[in-house]
Amino acid sequence: MISEGVANTTLAVVSGDRRYVRLTVNAVFSSIIDVATFSFRR
């Protein structure tokens, strides 16, 4: 499988007293540039 598009991962951590929130955000952008085709001989 070849994936193309945007993938997003977000992680939130809240402090025990709920005064602080830490966010970790990761985004991945991928696109297919070129696909080579080939044949198998039997």
GROMACS .gro file of C-alpha atoms in nm:
model
   42
    1MET     CA    1   0.000   0.000   0.000
    2ILE     CA    2   0.128   0.345  -0.088
    3SER     CA    3  -0.003   0.628   0.129
    4GLU     CA    4  -0.043   0.982   0.002
    5GLY     CA    5  -0.173   1.288   0.183
    6VAL     CA    6  -0.147   1.429   0.533
    7ALA     CA    7  -0.107   1.235   0.858
    8ASN     CA    8  -0.145   1.415   1.190
    9THR     CA    9  -0.068   1.290   1.541
   10THR     CA   10  -0.149   1.499   1.848
   11LEU     CA   11  -0.070   1.417   2.211
   12ALA     CA   12  -0.196   1.625   2.505
   13VAL     CA   13  -0.066   1.603   2.863
   14VAL     CA   14  -0.246   1.797   3.139
   15SER     CA   15  -0.076   1.877   3.471
   16GLY     CA   16  -0.228   1.738   3.790
   17ASP     CA   17  -0.362   2.078   3.898
   18ARG     CA   18  -0.496   2.141   3.543
   19ARG     CA   19  -0.304   2.468   3.510
   20TYR     CA   20  -0.078   2.356   3.226
   21VAL     CA   21  -0.129   2.163   2.906
   22ARG     CA   22   0.156   2.032   2.693
   23LEU     CA   23   0.075   1.956   2.328
   24THR     CA   24   0.293   1.752   2.097
   25VAL     CA   25   0.185   1.786   1.734
   26ASN     CA   26   0.341   1.593   1.445
   27ALA     CA   27   0.232   1.638   1.084
   28VAL     CA   28   0.362   1.438   0.789
   29PHE     CA   29   0.297   1.543   0.430
   30SER     CA   30   0.359   1.279   0.163
   31SER     CA   31   0.300   1.266  -0.211
   32ILE     CA   32   0.372   1.020  -0.488
   33ILE     CA   33   0.616   1.167  -0.740
   34ASP     CA   34   0.674   0.889  -0.991
   35VAL     CA   35   0.561   0.529  -1.030
   36ALA     CA   36   0.751   0.289  -1.254
   37THR     CA   37   0.554   0.002  -1.409
   38PHE     CA   38   0.698  -0.335  -1.503
   39SER     CA   39   0.582  -0.680  -1.616
   40PHE     CA   40   0.668  -1.034  -1.505
   41ARG     CA   41   0.733  -1.314  -1.752
   42ARG     CA   42   0.604  -1.660  -1.672
   0.00000   0.00000   0.00000
